JSON list of C-alpha atoms and ligand atoms in Angstrom, two decimals:
[
{"chain": "A", "resi": 11, "resn": "MET", "atom": "CA", "xyz": [95.74, 155.66, 128.75]},
{"chain": "A", "resi": 12, "resn": "PRO", "atom": "CA", "xyz": [92.58, 156.04, 131.25]},
{"chain": "A", "resi": 13, "resn": "ILE", "atom": "CA", "xyz": [89.98, 159.16, 131.06]},
{"chain": "A", "resi": 14, "resn": "THR", "atom": "CA", "xyz": [90.51, 161.09, 135.05]},
{"chain": "A", "resi": 15, "resn": "GLY", "atom": "CA", "xyz": [89.23, 164.24, 135.95]},
{"chain": "A", "resi": 16, "resn": "HIS", "atom": "CA", "xyz": [89.24, 166.06, 139.53]},
{"chain": "A", "resi": 17, "resn": "CYS", "atom": "CA", "xyz": [87.75, 169.68, 140.63]},
{"chain": "A", "resi": 18, "resn": "HIS", "atom": "CA", "xyz": [89.31, 172.54, 141.65]},
{"chain": "A", "resi": 19, "resn": "CYS", "atom": "CA", "xyz": [91.73, 172.76, 144.55]},
{"chain": "A", "resi": 20, "resn": "ALA", "atom": "CA", "xyz": [92.86, 168.96, 143.02]},
{"chain": "A", "resi": 21, "resn": "ALA", "atom": "CA", "xyz": [91.90, 167.70, 146.21]},
{"chain": "A", "resi": 22, "resn": "VAL", "atom": "CA", "xyz": [89.23, 164.75, 144.87]},
{"chain": "A", "resi": 23, "resn": "THR", "atom": "CA", "xyz": [90.36, 163.15, 141.82]},
{"chain": "A", "resi": 24, "resn": "TYR", "atom": "CA", "xyz": [88.50, 160.28, 139.67]},
{"chain": "A", "resi": 25, "resn": "SER", "atom": "CA", "xyz": [88.85, 158.18, 136.99]},
{"chain": "A", "resi": 26, "resn": "LEU", "atom": "CA", "xyz": [86.64, 156.01, 134.70]},
{"chain": "A", "resi": 27, "resn": "ALA", "atom": "CA", "xyz": [87.22, 152.96, 133.14]},
{"chain": "A", "resi": 28, "resn": "GLN", "atom": "CA", "xyz": [87.03, 153.55, 129.61]},
{"chain": "A", "resi": 29, "resn": "ASP", "atom": "CA", "xyz": [89.94, 155.05, 127.06]},
{"chain": "A", "resi": 30, "resn": "THR", "atom": "CA", "xyz": [88.07, 157.51, 125.02]},
{"chain": "A", "resi": 31, "resn": "LEU", "atom": "CA", "xyz": [85.95, 160.03, 126.81]},
{"chain": "A", "resi": 32, "resn": "PRO", "atom": "CA", "xyz": [82.86, 160.69, 127.19]},
{"chain": "A", "resi": 33, "resn": "THR", "atom": "CA", "xyz": [79.57, 160.97, 125.42]},
{"chain": "A", "resi": 34, "resn": "VAL", "atom": "CA", "xyz": [79.04, 164.37, 125.86]},
{"chain": "A", "resi": 35, "resn": "TYR", "atom": "CA", "xyz": [75.62, 167.29, 125.90]},
{"chain": "A", "resi": 36, "resn": "ALA", "atom": "CA", "xyz": [75.61, 170.52, 126.62]},
{"chain": "A", "resi": 37, "resn": "CYS", "atom": "CA", "xyz": [72.08, 171.91, 128.78]},
{"chain": "A", "resi": 38, "resn": "HIS", "atom": "CA", "xyz": [70.80, 175.35, 128.33]},
{"chain": "A", "resi": 39, "resn": "CYS", "atom": "CA", "xyz": [68.85, 175.00, 130.40]},
{"chain": "A", "resi": 40, "resn": "THR", "atom": "CA", "xyz": [67.84, 178.62, 133.81]},
{"chain": "A", "resi": 41, "resn": "ILE", "atom": "CA", "xyz": [68.61, 175.85, 136.48]},
{"chain": "A", "resi": 42, "resn": "CYS", "atom": "CA", "xyz": [72.10, 175.06, 134.59]},
{"chain": "A", "resi": 43, "resn": "GLN", "atom": "CA", "xyz": [73.13, 177.94, 133.75]},
{"chain": "A", "resi": 44, "resn": "ARG", "atom": "CA", "xyz": [72.70, 179.69, 137.69]},
{"chain": "A", "resi": 45, "resn": "TRP", "atom": "CA", "xyz": [74.11, 176.38, 138.82]},
{"chain": "A", "resi": 46, "resn": "SER", "atom": "CA", "xyz": [76.96, 176.32, 136.18]},
{"chain": "A", "resi": 47, "resn": "GLY", "atom": "CA", "xyz": [77.32, 180.50, 136.37]},
{"chain": "A", "resi": 48, "resn": "SER", "atom": "CA", "xyz": [78.14, 179.98, 133.03]},
{"chain": "A", "resi": 49, "resn": "ALA", "atom": "CA", "xyz": [76.28, 179.83, 129.55]},
{"chain": "A", "resi": 50, "resn": "PHE", "atom": "CA", "xyz": [75.39, 176.62, 129.51]},
{"chain": "A", "resi": 51, "resn": "ALA", "atom": "CA", "xyz": [76.15, 172.95, 131.63]},
{"chain": "A", "resi": 52, "resn": "LEU", "atom": "CA", "xyz": [78.19, 170.09, 129.74]},
{"chain": "A", "resi": 53, "resn": "HIS", "atom": "CA", "xyz": [77.16, 166.69, 130.97]},
{"chain": "A", "resi": 54, "resn": "ALA", "atom": "CA", "xyz": [78.03, 162.71, 130.51]},
{"chain": "A", "resi": 55, "resn": "LEU", "atom": "CA", "xyz": [75.41, 160.03, 131.74]},
{"chain": "A", "resi": 56, "resn": "LEU", "atom": "CA", "xyz": [77.15, 157.30, 132.57]},
{"chain": "A", "resi": 57, "resn": "PRO", "atom": "CA", "xyz": [77.00, 153.96, 135.13]},
{"chain": "A", "resi": 58, "resn": "GLU", "atom": "CA", "xyz": [76.46, 154.92, 138.13]},
{"chain": "A", "resi": 59, "resn": "GLY", "atom": "CA", "xyz": [79.14, 152.85, 139.00]},
{"chain": "A", "resi": 60, "resn": "ALA", "atom": "CA", "xyz": [81.91, 154.26, 136.21]},
{"chain": "A", "resi": 61, "resn": "LEU", "atom": "CA", "xyz": [83.67, 156.73, 138.79]},
{"chain": "A", "resi": 62, "resn": "ARG", "atom": "CA", "xyz": [87.08, 155.53, 140.66]},
{"chain": "A", "resi": 63, "resn": "ILE", "atom": "CA", "xyz": [86.73, 159.07, 143.40]},
{"chain": "A", "resi": 64, "resn": "THR", "atom": "CA", "xyz": [90.00, 159.34, 145.30]},
{"chain": "A", "resi": 65, "resn": "GLY", "atom": "CA", "xyz": [89.28, 161.46, 148.29]},
{"chain": "A", "resi": 66, "resn": "PRO", "atom": "CA", "xyz": [86.57, 163.81, 149.80]},
{"chain": "A", "resi": 67, "resn": "LEU", "atom": "CA", "xyz": [82.96, 164.15, 148.55]},
{"chain": "A", "resi": 68, "resn": "THR", "atom": "CA", "xyz": [79.97, 166.44, 150.23]},
{"chain": "A", "resi": 69, "resn": "GLU", "atom": "CA", "xyz": [77.27, 166.05, 149.36]},
{"chain": "A", "resi": 70, "resn": "TYR", "atom": "CA", "xyz": [73.99, 168.41, 148.87]},
{"chain": "A", "resi": 71, "resn": "SER", "atom": "CA", "xyz": [70.40, 166.47, 148.41]},
{"chain": "A", "resi": 72, "resn": "HIS", "atom": "CA", "xyz": [67.37, 168.18, 147.53]},
{"chain": "A", "resi": 73, "resn": "GLU", "atom": "CA", "xyz": [63.70, 167.63, 145.30]},
{"chain": "A", "resi": 74, "resn": "HIS", "atom": "CA", "xyz": [62.89, 168.95, 142.20]},
{"chain": "A", "resi": 75, "resn": "GLN", "atom": "CA", "xyz": [59.77, 168.48, 140.77]},
{"chain": "A", "resi": 76, "resn": "GLY", "atom": "CA", "xyz": [58.32, 165.51, 143.06]},
{"chain": "A", "resi": 77, "resn": "GLN", "atom": "CA", "xyz": [62.83, 163.86, 142.19]},
{"chain": "A", "resi": 78, "resn": "VAL", "atom": "CA", "xyz": [65.33, 163.55, 144.76]},
{"chain": "A", "resi": 79, "resn": "SER", "atom": "CA", "xyz": [68.59, 164.77, 143.00]},
{"chain": "A", "resi": 80, "resn": "ASN", "atom": "CA", "xyz": [72.08, 164.67, 144.98]},
{"chain": "A", "resi": 81, "resn": "GLN", "atom": "CA", "xyz": [74.98, 166.93, 143.71]},
{"chain": "A", "resi": 82, "resn": "ARG", "atom": "CA", "xyz": [78.65, 165.31, 145.10]},
{"chain": "A", "resi": 83, "resn": "CYS", "atom": "CA", "xyz": [80.54, 168.40, 145.33]},
{"chain": "A", "resi": 84, "resn": "CYS", "atom": "CA", "xyz": [84.70, 168.54, 146.68]},
{"chain": "A", "resi": 85, "resn": "ALA", "atom": "CA", "xyz": [85.16, 168.51, 149.69]},
{"chain": "A", "resi": 86, "resn": "VAL", "atom": "CA", "xyz": [87.39, 171.61, 149.93]},
{"chain": "A", "resi": 87, "resn": "CYS", "atom": "CA", "xyz": [86.82, 173.11, 147.34]},
{"chain": "A", "resi": 88, "resn": "HIS", "atom": "CA", "xyz": [83.08, 172.95, 146.06]},
{"chain": "A", "resi": 89, "resn": "THR", "atom": "CA", "xyz": [83.51, 172.15, 143.02]},
{"chain": "A", "resi": 90, "resn": "ARG", "atom": "CA", "xyz": [80.78, 170.09, 141.84]},
{"chain": "A", "resi": 91, "resn": "LEU", "atom": "CA", "xyz": [81.86, 167.00, 139.70]},
{"chain": "A", "resi": 92, "resn": "PHE", "atom": "CA", "xyz": [78.15, 164.96, 139.16]},
{"chain": "A", "resi": 93, "resn": "ASN", "atom": "CA", "xyz": [75.25, 164.37, 140.77]},
{"chain": "A", "resi": 94, "resn": "THR", "atom": "CA", "xyz": [72.62, 161.39, 141.01]},
{"chain": "A", "resi": 95, "resn": "THR", "atom": "CA", "xyz": [68.75, 161.78, 140.10]},
{"chain": "A", "resi": 96, "resn": "SER", "atom": "CA", "xyz": [66.20, 159.46, 141.49]},
{"chain": "A", "resi": 97, "resn": "ALA", "atom": "CA", "xyz": [64.18, 160.42, 137.40]},
{"chain": "A", "resi": 98, "resn": "ALA", "atom": "CA", "xyz": [66.87, 158.34, 136.37]},
{"chain": "A", "resi": 99, "resn": "PRO", "atom": "CA", "xyz": [68.14, 155.45, 138.46]},
{"chain": "A", "resi": 100, "resn": "GLY", "atom": "CA", "xyz": [71.56, 153.61, 137.94]},
{"chain": "A", "resi": 101, "resn": "LEU", "atom": "CA", "xyz": [73.07, 156.76, 135.56]},
{"chain": "A", "resi": 102, "resn": "LEU", "atom": "CA", "xyz": [75.72, 159.70, 136.68]},
{"chain": "A", "resi": 103, "resn": "VAL", "atom": "CA", "xyz": [75.58, 162.68, 135.15]},
{"chain": "A", "resi": 104, "resn": "LEU", "atom": "CA", "xyz": [79.44, 163.55, 135.25]},
{"chain": "A", "resi": 105, "resn": "ARG", "atom": "CA", "xyz": [79.84, 167.71, 135.45]},
{"chain": "A", "resi": 106, "resn": "ALA", "atom": "CA", "xyz": [81.68, 167.11, 131.96]},
{"chain": "A", "resi": 107, "resn": "GLY", "atom": "CA", "xyz": [84.51, 170.29, 132.04]},
{"chain": "A", "resi": 108, "resn": "THR", "atom": "CA", "xyz": [86.66, 168.30, 135.60]},
{"chain": "A", "resi": 109, "resn": "LEU", "atom": "CA", "xyz": [87.30, 166.49, 133.32]},
{"chain": "A", "resi": 110, "resn": "THR", "atom": "CA", "xyz": [91.39, 166.22, 133.19]},
{"chain": "A", "resi": 111, "resn": "ARG", "atom": "CA", "xyz": [90.67, 166.22, 128.64]},
{"chain": "A", "resi": 112, "resn": "ALA", "atom": "CA", "xyz": [87.43, 168.08, 128.41]},
{"chain": "A", "resi": 113, "resn": "VAL", "atom": "CA", "xyz": [89.77, 170.95, 126.17]},
{"chain": "A", "resi": 114, "resn": "ASP", "atom": "CA", "xyz": [89.16, 167.75, 123.31]},
{"chain": "A", "resi": 115, "resn": "LEU", "atom": "CA", "xyz": [84.98, 167.52, 124.31]},
{"chain": "A", "resi": 116, "resn": "VAL", "atom": "CA", "xyz": [82.23, 168.28, 121.28]},
{"chain": "A", "resi": 117, "resn": "PRO", "atom": "CA", "xyz": [78.86, 168.02, 122.28]},
{"chain": "A", "resi": 118, "resn": "ALA", "atom": "CA", "xyz": [76.53, 165.07, 120.49]},
{"chain": "A", "resi": 119, "resn": "ALA", "atom": "CA", "xyz": [73.26, 167.04, 121.27]},
{"chain": "A", "resi": 120, "resn": "HIS", "atom": "CA", "xyz": [72.25, 170.63, 122.60]},
{"chain": "A", "resi": 121, "resn": "ILE", "atom": "CA", "xyz": [68.90, 170.53, 125.04]},
{"chain": "A", "resi": 122, "resn": "TRP", "atom": "CA", "xyz": [67.17, 173.78, 126.66]},
{"chain": "A", "resi": 123, "resn": "THR", "atom": "CA", "xyz": [68.12, 175.54, 123.50]},
{"chain": "A", "resi": 124, "resn": "HIS", "atom": "CA", "xyz": [65.00, 177.26, 124.31]},
{"chain": "A", "resi": 125, "resn": "SER", "atom": "CA", "xyz": [66.70, 179.26, 127.27]},
{"chain": "A", "resi": 126, "resn": "LYS", "atom": "CA", "xyz": [69.77, 179.35, 125.31]},
{"chain": "A", "resi": 127, "resn": "GLN", "atom": "CA", "xyz": [72.29, 182.25, 125.83]},
{"chain": "A", "resi": 128, "resn": "THR", "atom": "CA", "xyz": [71.31, 184.42, 121.98]},
{"chain": "A", "resi": 129, "resn": "TRP", "atom": "CA", "xyz": [75.08, 185.34, 121.68]},
{"chain": "A", "resi": 130, "resn": "LEU", "atom": "CA", "xyz": [75.59, 181.54, 121.25]},
{"chain": "A", "resi": 131, "resn": "ALA", "atom": "CA", "xyz": [75.45, 180.06, 117.44]},
{"chain": "A", "resi": 132, "resn": "LEU", "atom": "CA", "xyz": [75.21, 176.10, 117.38]},
{"chain": "A", "resi": 133, "resn": "PRO", "atom": "CA", "xyz": [76.66, 174.79, 114.27]},
{"chain": "A", "resi": 134, "resn": "ASP", "atom": "CA", "xyz": [75.11, 173.15, 111.89]},
{"chain": "A", "resi": 135, "resn": "GLY", "atom": "CA", "xyz": [73.99, 169.15, 111.92]},
{"chain": "A", "resi": 136, "resn": "VAL", "atom": "CA", "xyz": [74.03, 168.68, 115.92]},
{"chain": "A", "resi": 137, "resn": "PRO", "atom": "CA", "xyz": [70.54, 167.97, 117.32]},
{"chain": "A", "resi": 138, "resn": "SER", "atom": "CA", "xyz": [68.96, 169.61, 119.41]},
{"chain": "A", "resi": 139, "resn": "TRP", "atom": "CA", "xyz": [66.11, 169.96, 120.71]},
{"chain": "A", "resi": 140, "resn": "PRO", "atom": "CA", "xyz": [64.34, 173.43, 122.62]},
{"chain": "A", "resi": 141, "resn": "HIS", "atom": "CA", "xyz": [63.31, 171.61, 125.62]},
{"chain": "A", "resi": 142, "resn": "SER", "atom": "CA", "xyz": [63.82, 167.75, 127.29]},
{"chain": "A", "resi": 143, "resn": "PRO", "atom": "CA", "xyz": [63.89, 165.60, 124.17]},
{"chain": "A", "resi": 144, "resn": "THR", "atom": "CA", "xyz": [62.52, 162.19, 124.01]},
{"chain": "A", "resi": 145, "resn": "PRO", "atom": "CA", "xyz": [64.01, 159.62, 126.04]},
{"chain": "A", "resi": 146, "resn": "GLU", "atom": "CA", "xyz": [64.87, 157.81, 122.84]},
{"chain": "A", "resi": 147, "resn": "GLN", "atom": "CA", "xyz": [65.53, 160.44, 120.72]},
{"chain": "A", "resi": 148, "resn": "PHE", "atom": "CA", "xyz": [68.25, 161.14, 123.05]},
{"chain": "A", "resi": 149, "resn": "ALA", "atom": "CA", "xyz": [69.05, 158.60, 123.81]},
{"chain": "A", "resi": 150, "resn": "SER", "atom": "CA", "xyz": [69.25, 158.51, 119.56]},
{"chain": "A", "resi": 151, "resn": "ALA", "atom": "CA", "xyz": [71.37, 161.32, 119.05]},
{"chain": "A", "resi": 152, "resn": "LEU", "atom": "CA", "xyz": [73.82, 160.46, 121.94]},
{"chain": "A", "resi": 153, "resn": "SER", "atom": "CA", "xyz": [74.67, 156.77, 120.60]},
{"chain": "A", "resi": 154, "resn": "LYS", "atom": "CA", "xyz": [75.64, 158.27, 117.45]},
{"chain": "A", "resi": 155, "resn": "ARG", "atom": "CA", "xyz": [79.28, 160.35, 118.15]},
{"chain": "B", "resi": 225, "resn": "ZN", "atom": "ZN1", "xyz": [88.29, 170.52, 145.64]},
{"chain": "B", "resi": 226, "resn": "ZN", "atom": "ZN1", "xyz": [68.99, 172.02, 132.32]}
]
């Protein structure tokens, strides 16, 4: 069964050409907290062509620390589905909570725990970093699950 997901109103649906859930990580940075309106964001890093998308998307582009980030949202309900950034060409960052099977996701890493909400206790044995890991550390954490 392919992995699927959709926005809140289901005008936009997508599928992934794989039958296992992607590896996800939690970002506890204050930008993700504000943007999600929640305690942290659940993200999956995927190759840029990984999503087969149906439905109307709208785009919001902005600059952050000299890099351009392009956020893709449902054009009807404005659920933010994924983004690309000039900081990581060829990759997209999926908002993993939009996956149909999001309830089955377990983060393989926690980043920016410096700004983690204090009530949230992270499980033992899951790699975490107070700020951003190096690309090598991050790739290693995401590859073992
Ligand atoms: Zn929608
Ligand atoms: Zn973040």
